[in-house]
PDB file of C-alpha atoms in Angstrom:
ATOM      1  CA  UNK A 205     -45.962  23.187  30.129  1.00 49.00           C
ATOM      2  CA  UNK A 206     -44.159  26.382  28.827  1.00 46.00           C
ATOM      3  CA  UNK A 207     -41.412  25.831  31.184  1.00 43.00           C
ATOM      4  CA  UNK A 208     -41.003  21.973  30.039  1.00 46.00           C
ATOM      5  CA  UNK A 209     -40.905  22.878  25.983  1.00 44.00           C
ATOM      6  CA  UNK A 210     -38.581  25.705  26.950  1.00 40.00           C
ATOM      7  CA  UNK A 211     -36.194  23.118  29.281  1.00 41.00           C
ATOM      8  CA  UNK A 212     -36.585  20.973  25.592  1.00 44.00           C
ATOM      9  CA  UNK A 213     -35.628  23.955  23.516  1.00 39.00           C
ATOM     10  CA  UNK A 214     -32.377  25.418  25.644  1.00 42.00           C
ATOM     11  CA  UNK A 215     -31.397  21.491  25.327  1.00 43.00           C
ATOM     12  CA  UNK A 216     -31.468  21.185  21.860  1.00 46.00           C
ATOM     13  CA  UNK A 217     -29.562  24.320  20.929  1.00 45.00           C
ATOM     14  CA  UNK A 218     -26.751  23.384  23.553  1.00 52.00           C
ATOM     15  CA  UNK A 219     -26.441  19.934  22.190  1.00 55.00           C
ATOM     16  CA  UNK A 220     -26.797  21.998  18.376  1.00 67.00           C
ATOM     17  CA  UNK A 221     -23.779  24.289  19.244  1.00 79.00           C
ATOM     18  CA  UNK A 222     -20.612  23.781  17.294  1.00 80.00           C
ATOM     19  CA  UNK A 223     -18.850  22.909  20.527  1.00 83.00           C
ATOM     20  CA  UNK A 224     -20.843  20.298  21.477  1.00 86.00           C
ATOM     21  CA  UNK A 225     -21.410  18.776  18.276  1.00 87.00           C
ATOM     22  CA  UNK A 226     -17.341  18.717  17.875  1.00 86.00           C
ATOM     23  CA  UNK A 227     -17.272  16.898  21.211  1.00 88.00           C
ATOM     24  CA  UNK A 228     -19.585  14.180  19.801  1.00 91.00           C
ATOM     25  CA  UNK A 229     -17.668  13.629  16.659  1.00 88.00           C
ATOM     26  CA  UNK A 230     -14.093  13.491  18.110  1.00 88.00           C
ATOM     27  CA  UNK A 231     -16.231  11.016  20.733  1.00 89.00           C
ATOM     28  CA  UNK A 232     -17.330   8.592  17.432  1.00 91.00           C
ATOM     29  CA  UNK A 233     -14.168   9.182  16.049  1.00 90.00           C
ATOM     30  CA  UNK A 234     -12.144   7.756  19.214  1.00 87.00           C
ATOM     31  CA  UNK A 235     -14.754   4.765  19.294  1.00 90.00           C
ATOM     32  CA  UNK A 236     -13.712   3.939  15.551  1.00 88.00           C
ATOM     33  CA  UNK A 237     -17.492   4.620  14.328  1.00 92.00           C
ATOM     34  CA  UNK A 238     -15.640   6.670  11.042  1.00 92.00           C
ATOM     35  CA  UNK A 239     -18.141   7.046   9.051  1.00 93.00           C
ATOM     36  CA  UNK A 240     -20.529   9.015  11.541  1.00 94.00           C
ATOM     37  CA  UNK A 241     -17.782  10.797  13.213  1.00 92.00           C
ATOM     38  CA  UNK A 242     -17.563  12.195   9.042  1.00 92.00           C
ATOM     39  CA  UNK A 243     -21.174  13.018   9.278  1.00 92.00           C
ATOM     40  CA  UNK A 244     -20.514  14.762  12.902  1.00 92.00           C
ATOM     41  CA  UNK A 245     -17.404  16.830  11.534  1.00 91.00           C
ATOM     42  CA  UNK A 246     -19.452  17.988   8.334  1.00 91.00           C
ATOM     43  CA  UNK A 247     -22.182  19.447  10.829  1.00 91.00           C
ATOM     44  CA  UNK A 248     -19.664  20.987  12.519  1.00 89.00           C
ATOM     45  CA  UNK A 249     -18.262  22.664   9.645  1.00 86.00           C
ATOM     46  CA  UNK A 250     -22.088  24.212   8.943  1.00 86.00           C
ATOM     47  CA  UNK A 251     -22.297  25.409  12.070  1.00 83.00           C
ATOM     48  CA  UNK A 252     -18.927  26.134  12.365  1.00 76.00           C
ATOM     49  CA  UNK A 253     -17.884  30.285  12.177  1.00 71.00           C
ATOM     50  CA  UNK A 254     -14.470  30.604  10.447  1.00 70.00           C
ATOM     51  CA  UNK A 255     -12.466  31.573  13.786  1.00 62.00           C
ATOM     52  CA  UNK A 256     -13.767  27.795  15.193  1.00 63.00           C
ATOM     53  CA  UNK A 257     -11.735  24.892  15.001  1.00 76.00           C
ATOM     54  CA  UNK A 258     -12.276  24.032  11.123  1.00 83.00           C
ATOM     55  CA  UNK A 259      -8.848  23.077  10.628  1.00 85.00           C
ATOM     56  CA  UNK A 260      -9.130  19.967  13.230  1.00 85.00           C
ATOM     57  CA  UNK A 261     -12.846  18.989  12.096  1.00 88.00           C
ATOM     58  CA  UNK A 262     -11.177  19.147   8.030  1.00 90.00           C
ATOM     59  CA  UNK A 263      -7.820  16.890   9.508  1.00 89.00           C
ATOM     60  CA  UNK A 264     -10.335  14.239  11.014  1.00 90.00           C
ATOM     61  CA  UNK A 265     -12.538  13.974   8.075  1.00 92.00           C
ATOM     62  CA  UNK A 266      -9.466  12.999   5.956  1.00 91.00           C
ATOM     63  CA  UNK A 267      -8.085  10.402   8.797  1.00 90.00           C
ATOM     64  CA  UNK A 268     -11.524   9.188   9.232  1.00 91.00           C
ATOM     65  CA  UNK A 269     -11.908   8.540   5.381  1.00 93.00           C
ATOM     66  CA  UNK A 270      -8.574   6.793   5.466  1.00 90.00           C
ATOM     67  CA  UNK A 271      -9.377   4.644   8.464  1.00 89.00           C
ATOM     68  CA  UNK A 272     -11.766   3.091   6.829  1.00 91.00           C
ATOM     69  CA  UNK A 273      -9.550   3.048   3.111  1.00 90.00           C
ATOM     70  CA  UNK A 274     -11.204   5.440   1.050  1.00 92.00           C
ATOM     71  CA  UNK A 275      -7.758   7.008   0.584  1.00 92.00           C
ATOM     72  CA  UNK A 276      -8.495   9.828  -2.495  1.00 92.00           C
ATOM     73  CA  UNK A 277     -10.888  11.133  -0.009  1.00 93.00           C
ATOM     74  CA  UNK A 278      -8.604  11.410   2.735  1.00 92.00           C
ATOM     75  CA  UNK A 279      -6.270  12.638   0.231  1.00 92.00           C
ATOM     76  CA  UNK A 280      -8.994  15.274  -1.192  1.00 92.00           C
ATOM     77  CA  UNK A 281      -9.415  16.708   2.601  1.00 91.00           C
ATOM     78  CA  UNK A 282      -5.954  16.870   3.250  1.00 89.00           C
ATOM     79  CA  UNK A 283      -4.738  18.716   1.004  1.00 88.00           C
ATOM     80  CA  UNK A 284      -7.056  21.671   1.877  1.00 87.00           C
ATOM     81  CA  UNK A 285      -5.086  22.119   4.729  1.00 85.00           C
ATOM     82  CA  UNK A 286      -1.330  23.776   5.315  1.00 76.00           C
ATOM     83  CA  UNK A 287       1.496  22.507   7.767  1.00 78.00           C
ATOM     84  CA  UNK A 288       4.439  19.846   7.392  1.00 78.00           C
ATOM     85  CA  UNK A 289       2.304  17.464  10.026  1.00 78.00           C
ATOM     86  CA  UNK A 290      -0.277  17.148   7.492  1.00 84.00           C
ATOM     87  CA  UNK A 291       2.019  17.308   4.721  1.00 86.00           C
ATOM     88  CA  UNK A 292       3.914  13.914   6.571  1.00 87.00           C
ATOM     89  CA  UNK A 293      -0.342  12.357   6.618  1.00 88.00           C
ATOM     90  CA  UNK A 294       0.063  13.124   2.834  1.00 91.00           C
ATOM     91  CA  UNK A 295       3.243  11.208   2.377  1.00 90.00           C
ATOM     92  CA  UNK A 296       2.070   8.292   4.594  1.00 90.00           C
ATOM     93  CA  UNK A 297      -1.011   8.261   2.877  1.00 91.00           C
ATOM     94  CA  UNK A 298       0.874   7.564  -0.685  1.00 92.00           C
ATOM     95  CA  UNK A 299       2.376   4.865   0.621  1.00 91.00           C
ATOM     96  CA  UNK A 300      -0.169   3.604   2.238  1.00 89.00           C
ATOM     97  CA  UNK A 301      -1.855   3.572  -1.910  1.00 89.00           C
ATOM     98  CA  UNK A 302       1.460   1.924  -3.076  1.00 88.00           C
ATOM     99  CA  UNK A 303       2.339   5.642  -4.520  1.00 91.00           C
ATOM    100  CA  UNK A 304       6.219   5.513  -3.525  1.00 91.00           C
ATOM    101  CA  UNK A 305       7.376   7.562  -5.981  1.00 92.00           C
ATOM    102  CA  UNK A 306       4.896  10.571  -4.135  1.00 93.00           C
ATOM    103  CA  UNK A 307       5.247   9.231  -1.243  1.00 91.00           C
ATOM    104  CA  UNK A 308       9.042   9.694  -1.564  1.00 91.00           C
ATOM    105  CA  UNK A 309       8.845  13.493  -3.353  1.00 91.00           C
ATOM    106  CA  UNK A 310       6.684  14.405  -0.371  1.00 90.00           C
ATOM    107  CA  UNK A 311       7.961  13.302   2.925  1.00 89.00           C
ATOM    108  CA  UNK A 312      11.818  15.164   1.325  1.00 87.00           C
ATOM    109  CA  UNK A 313       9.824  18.245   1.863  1.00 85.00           C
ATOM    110  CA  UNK A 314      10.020  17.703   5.383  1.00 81.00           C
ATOM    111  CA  UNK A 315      14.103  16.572   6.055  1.00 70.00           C
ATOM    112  CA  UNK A 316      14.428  20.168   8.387  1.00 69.00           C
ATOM    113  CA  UNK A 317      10.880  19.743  10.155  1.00 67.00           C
ATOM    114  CA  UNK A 318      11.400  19.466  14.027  1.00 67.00           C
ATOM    115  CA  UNK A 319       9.763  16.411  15.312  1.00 66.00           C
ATOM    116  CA  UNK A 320       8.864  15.036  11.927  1.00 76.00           C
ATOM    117  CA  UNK A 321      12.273  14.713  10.120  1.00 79.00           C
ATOM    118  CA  UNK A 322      13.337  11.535  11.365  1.00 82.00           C
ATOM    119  CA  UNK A 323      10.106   9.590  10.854  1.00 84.00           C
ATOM    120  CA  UNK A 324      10.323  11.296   7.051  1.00 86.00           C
ATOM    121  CA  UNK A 325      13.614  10.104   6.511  1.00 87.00           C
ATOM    122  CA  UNK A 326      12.715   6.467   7.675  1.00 88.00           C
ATOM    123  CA  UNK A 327       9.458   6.348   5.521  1.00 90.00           C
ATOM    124  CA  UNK A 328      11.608   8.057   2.648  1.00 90.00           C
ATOM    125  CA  UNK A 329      13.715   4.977   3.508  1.00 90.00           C
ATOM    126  CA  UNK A 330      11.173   2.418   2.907  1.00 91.00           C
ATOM    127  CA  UNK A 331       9.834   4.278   0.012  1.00 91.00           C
ATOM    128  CA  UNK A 332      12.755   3.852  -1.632  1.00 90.00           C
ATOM    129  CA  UNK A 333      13.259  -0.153  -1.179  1.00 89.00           C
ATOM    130  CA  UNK A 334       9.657  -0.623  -2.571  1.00 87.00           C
ATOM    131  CA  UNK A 335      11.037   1.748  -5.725  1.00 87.00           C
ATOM    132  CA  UNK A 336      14.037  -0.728  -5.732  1.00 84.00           C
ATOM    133  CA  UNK A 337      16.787   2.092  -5.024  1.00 86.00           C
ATOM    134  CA  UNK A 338      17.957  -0.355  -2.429  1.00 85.00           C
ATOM    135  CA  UNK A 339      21.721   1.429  -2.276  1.00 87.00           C
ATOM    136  CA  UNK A 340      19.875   4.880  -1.445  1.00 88.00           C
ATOM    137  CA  UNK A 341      17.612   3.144   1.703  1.00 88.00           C
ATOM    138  CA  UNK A 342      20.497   1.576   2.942  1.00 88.00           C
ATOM    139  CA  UNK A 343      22.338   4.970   3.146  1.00 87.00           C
ATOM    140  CA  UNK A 344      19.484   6.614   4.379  1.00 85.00           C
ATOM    141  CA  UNK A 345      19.015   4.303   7.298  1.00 88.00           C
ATOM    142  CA  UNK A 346      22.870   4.081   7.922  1.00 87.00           C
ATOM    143  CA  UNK A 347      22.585   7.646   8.764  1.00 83.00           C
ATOM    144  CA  UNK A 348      19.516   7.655  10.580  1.00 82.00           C
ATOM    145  CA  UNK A 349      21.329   4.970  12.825  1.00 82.00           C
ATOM    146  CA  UNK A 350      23.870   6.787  13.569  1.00 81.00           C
ATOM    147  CA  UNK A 351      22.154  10.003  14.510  1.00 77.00           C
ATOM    148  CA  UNK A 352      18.443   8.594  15.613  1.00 65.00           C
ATOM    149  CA  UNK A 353      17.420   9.916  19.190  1.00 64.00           C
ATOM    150  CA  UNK A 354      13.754   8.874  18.988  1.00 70.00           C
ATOM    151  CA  UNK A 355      13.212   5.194  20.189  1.00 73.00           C
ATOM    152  CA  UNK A 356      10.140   4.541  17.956  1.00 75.00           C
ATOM    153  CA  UNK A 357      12.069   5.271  14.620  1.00 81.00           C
ATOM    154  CA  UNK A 358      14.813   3.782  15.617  1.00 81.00           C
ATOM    155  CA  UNK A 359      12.899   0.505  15.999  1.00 84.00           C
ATOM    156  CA  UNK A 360      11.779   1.049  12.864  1.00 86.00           C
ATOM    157  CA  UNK A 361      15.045   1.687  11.201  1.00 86.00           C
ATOM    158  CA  UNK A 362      16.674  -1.342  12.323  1.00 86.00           C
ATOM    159  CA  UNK A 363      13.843  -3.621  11.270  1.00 88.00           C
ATOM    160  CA  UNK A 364      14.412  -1.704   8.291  1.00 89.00           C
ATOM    161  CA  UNK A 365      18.029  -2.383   8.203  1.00 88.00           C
ATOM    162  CA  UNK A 366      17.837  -6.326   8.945  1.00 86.00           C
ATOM    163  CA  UNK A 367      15.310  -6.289   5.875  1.00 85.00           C
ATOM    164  CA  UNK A 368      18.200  -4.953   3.291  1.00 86.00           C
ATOM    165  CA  UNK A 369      19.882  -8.609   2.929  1.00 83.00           C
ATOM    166  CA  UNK A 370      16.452  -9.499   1.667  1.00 78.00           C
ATOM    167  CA  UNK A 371      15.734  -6.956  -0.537  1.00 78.00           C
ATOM    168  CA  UNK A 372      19.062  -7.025  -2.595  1.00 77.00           C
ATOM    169  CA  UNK A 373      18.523 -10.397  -3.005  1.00 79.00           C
ATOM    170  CA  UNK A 374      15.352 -10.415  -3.611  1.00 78.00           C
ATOM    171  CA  UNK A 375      14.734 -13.913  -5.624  1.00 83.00           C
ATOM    172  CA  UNK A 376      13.524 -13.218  -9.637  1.00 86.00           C
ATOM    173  CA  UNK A 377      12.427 -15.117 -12.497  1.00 89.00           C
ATOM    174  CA  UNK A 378      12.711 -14.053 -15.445  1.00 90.00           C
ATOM    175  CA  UNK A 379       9.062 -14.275 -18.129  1.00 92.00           C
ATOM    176  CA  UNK A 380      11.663 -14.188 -21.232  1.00 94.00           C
ATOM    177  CA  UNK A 381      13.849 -17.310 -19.813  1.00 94.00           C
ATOM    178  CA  UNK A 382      10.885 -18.961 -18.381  1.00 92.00           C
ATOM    179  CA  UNK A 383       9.217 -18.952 -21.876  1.00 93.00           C
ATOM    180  CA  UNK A 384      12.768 -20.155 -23.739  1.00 93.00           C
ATOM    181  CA  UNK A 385      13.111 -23.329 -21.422  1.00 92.00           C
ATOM    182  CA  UNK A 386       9.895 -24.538 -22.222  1.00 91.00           C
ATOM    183  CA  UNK A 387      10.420 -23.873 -25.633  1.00 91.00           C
ATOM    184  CA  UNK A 388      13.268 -26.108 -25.657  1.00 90.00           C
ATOM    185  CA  UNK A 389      11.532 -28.365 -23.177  1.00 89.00           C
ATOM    186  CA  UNK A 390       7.738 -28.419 -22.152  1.00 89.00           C
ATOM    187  CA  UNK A 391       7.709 -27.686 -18.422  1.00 89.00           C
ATOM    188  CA  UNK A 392      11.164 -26.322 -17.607  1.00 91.00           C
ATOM    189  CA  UNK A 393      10.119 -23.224 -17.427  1.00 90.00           C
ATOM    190  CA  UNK A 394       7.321 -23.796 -15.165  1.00 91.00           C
ATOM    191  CA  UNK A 395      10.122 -25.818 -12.692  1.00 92.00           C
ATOM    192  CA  UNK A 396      11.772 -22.745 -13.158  1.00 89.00           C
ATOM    193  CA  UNK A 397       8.915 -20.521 -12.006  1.00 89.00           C
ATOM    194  CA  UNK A 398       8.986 -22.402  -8.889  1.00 88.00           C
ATOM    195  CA  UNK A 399       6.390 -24.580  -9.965  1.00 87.00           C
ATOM    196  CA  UNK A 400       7.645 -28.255 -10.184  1.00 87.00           C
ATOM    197  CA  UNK A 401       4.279 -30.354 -10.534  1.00 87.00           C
ATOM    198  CA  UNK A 402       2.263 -27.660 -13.331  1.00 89.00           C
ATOM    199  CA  UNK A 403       5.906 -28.742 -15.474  1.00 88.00           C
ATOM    200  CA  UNK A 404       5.383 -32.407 -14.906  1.00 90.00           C
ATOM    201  CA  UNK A 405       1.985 -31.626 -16.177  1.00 89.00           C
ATOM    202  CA  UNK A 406       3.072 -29.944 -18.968  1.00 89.00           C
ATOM    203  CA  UNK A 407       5.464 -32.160 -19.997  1.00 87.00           C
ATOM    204  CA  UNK A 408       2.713 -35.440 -19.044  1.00 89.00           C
ATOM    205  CA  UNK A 409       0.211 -33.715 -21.572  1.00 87.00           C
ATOM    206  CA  UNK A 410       2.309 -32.281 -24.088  1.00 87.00           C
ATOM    207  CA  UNK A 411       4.255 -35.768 -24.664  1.00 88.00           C
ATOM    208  CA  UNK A 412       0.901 -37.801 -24.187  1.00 88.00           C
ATOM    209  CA  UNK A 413      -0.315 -35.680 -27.490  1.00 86.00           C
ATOM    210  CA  UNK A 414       2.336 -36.026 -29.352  1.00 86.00           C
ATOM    211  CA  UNK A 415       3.062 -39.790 -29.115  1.00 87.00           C
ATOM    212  CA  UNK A 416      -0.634 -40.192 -29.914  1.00 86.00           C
ATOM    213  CA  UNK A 417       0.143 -37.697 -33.542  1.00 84.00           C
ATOM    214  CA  UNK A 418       3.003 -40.048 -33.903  1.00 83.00           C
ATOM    215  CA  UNK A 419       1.123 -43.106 -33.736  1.00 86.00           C
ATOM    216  CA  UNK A 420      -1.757 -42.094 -35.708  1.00 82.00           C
ATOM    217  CA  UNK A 421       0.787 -40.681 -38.967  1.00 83.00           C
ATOM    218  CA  UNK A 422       3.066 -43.781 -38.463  1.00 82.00           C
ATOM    219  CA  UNK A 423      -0.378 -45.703 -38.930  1.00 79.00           C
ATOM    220  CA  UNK A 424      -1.887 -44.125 -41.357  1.00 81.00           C
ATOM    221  CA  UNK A 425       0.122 -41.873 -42.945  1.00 79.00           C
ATOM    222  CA  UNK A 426      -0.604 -38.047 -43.449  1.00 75.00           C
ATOM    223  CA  UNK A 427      -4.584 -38.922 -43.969  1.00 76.00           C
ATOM    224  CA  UNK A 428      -4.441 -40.182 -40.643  1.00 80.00           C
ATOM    225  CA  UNK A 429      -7.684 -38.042 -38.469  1.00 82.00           C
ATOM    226  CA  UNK A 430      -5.633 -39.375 -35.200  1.00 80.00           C
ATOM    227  CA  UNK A 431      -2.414 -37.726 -36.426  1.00 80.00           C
ATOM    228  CA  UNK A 432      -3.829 -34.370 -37.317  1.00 86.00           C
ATOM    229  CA  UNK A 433      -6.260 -34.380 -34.180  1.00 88.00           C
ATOM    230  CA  UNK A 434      -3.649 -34.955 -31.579  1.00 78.00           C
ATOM    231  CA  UNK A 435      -1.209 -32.999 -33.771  1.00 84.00           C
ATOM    232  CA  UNK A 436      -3.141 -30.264 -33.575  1.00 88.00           C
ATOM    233  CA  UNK A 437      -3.671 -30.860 -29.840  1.00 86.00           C
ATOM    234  CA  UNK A 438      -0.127 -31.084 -29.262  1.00 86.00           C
ATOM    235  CA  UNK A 439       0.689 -27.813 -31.050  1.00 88.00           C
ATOM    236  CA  UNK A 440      -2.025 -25.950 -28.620  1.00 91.00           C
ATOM    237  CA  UNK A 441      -0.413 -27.890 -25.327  1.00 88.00           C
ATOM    238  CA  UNK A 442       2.809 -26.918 -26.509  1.00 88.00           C
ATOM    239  CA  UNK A 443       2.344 -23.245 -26.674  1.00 92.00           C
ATOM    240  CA  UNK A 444      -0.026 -22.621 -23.889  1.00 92.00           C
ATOM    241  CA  UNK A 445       2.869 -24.263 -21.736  1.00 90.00           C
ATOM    242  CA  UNK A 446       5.477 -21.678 -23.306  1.00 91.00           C
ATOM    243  CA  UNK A 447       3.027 -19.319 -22.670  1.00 93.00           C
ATOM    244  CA  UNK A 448       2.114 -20.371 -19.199  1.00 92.00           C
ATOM    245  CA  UNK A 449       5.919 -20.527 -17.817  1.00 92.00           C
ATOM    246  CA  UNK A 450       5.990 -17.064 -18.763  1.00 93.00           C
ATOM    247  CA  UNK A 451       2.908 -15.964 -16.804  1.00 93.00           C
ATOM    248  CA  UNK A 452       4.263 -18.829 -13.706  1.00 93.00           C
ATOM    249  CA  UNK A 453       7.217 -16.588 -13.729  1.00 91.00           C
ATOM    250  CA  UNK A 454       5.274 -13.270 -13.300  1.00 92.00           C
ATOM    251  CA  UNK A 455       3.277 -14.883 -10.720  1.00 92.00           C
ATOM    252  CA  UNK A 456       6.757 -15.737  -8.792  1.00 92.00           C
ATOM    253  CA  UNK A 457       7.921 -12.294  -8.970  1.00 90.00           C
ATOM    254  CA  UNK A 458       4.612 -10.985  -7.964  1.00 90.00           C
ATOM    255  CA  UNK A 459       4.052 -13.316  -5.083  1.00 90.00           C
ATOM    256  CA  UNK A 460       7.598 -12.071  -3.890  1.00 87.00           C
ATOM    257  CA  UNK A 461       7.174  -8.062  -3.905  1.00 85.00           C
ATOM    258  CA  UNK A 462       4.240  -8.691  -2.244  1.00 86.00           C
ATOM    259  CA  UNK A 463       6.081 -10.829   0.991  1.00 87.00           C
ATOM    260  CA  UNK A 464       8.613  -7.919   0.545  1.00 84.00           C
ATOM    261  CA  UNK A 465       6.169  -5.524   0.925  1.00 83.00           C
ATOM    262  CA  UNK A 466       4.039  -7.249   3.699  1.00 86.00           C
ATOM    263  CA  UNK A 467       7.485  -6.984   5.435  1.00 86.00           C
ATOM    264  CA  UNK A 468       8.390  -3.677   4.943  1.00 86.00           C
ATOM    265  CA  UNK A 469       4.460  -2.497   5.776  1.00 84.00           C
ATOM    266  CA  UNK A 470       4.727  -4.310   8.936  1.00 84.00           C
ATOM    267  CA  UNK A 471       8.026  -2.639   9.536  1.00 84.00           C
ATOM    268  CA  UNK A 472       6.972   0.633   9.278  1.00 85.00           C
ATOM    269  CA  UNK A 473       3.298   0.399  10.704  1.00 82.00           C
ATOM    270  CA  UNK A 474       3.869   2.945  13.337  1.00 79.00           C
ATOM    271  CA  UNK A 475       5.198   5.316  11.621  1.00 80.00           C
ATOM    272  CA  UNK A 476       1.561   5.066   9.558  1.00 80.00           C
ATOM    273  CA  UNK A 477      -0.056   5.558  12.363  1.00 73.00           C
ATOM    274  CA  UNK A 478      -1.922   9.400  13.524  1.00 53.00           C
ATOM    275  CA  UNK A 479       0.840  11.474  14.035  1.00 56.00           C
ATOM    276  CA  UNK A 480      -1.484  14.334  15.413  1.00 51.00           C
ATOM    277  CA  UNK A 481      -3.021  12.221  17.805  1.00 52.00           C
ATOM    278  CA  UNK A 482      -5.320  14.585  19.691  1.00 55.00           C
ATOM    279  CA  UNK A 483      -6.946  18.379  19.396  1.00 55.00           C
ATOM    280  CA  UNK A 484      -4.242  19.637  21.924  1.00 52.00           C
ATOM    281  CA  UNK A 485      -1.337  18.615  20.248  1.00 58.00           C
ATOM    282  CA  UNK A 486      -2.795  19.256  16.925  1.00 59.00           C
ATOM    283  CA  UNK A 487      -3.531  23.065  18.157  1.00 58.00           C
ATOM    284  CA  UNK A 488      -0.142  23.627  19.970  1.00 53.00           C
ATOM    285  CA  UNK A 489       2.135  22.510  16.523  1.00 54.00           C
ATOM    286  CA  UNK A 490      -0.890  24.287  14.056  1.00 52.00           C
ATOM    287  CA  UNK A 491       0.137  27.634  16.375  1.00 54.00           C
ATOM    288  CA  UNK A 492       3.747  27.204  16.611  1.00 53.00           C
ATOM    289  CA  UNK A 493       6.583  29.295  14.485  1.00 50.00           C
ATOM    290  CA  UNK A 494       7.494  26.503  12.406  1.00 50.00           C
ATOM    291  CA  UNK A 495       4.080  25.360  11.168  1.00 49.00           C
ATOM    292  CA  UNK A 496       3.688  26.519   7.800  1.00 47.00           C
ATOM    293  CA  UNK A 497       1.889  25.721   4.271  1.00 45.00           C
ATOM    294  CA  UNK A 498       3.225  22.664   2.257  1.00 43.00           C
TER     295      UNK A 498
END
């Protein structure tokens, strides 16, 4: 009996040791079970002395909290730790939360960064097209072209590249004209926007109310309840169509930075992906000359 509970005992502190409970949550971690693999990692860290691998169990936490989108998280974890390969998670990670602008200051930090440049400059790329700086993307990926050695980004890059026609002519309607045309004609705008039968619609109801007013004064003169009813009508169909073209237009240009950016996100998708892919690799660049603190 002694020797059974003892058996039980030695079992539970091996399977308790920091080692073996790191093995566990990089296990749940590679079978996409996130949020326990967080769990795991934050035992780890308890248990964890300060010479152990904290750094990796810290890096997973974040990825894990961005797998599954809770992306200030990730973002909270890592910025805890130093080095240009996490630095280059940060900047994906901004883009990732439609953050171009940071995701743009960040991955420049890392133009001289062995291994890393050249996926920096081609996010820094797209960063820049979703900022609308389309001349400075399309001389950033010019020059990645021409000096790209890595067969990944270069994929990238030219899917990149073939987007540009797209981007500088990205289609736009204008709110402000939208508005005007159906001011000078109910449902223009709207036909306009892009949106042919909501300014038949407009025009069907706006000109439905306002015959009706007219018939109703011509009847019976300015005492006439039809006039004023369907006057009044027509003066509320009138504007909500000015004001609707305007919002149809907003909707156009909305609908259209999205397909942009659908495009460009698919573009770029790998270079989104884990860059430190597993403990070894993460270890040998963490150790290296050139790592260093953002």
């Amino acid at each position: 009996m002694a020797l059974h509970l003892a058996l039980i005992l030695m079992v539970s502190i091996s399977y308790l040791s920091p080692e073996n409970i790191l093995k566990f949550a990089d296990h749940l971690f590679e079978e996409g079970d996130y949020k326990r693999a967080i769990g795991e990692y934050e035992r780890y860290l308890f248990f964890a002395g300060e010479d152990d691998d904290r750094d990796w169990a810290v890096y997973r936490i974040g990825l894990s909290y961005e797998m599954i989108g809770e992306y200030r998280r990730a973002l909270s974890f890592y910025k805890k730790l130093g080095g240009q390969e996490v630095l280059y998670r940060v900047g994906c990670l901004y883009f990732k939360m439609g953050d171009f602008a940071s995701s743009v200051d960040t991955l420049r930090k890392l133009k001289r960064t062995k291994g890393i440049s050249e996926r920096a400059l081609c996010l820094e790329a797209a960063g820049q097209i979703m900022l609308g700086r389309a001349d400075r993307a399309r001389s950033t990926l010019r020059s990645l072209l021409n000096s790209l050695s890595r067969e990944d980004v270069l994929g990238v890059a030219e899917r990149l590249m073939k987007l540009m026609p797209l981007v500088e002519s990205k289609p736009h309607k204008s709110p402000f004209l939208a508005a005007f045309l159906s001011a000078l004609f109910p449902g223009a705008g709207k036909v306009y926007a892009g949106r042919g039968y909501d300014g038949l619609y407009s025009l069907s109801v706006v000109g439905f109310s306002a015959g009706m007013a007219y018939d109703g004064f011509r009847d019976n003169g300015v005492r006439s309840a039809k006039g004023w009813l369907f006057g009044g009508a027509t003066l509320f169909f009138y504007l909500g169509n000015i004001y609707g073209s305007a919002i149809a237009a907003g909707e156009f240009n909305a609908r259209e930075n999205k397909r942009l950016k659908e495009e460009i996100l698919g573009s770029v998708g790998p270079l989104l992906g884990d860059f430190l892919g597993d403990f070894h690799t993460f270890k040998a660049r963490r150790s290296s000359p050139e790592h260093g603190k953002p």
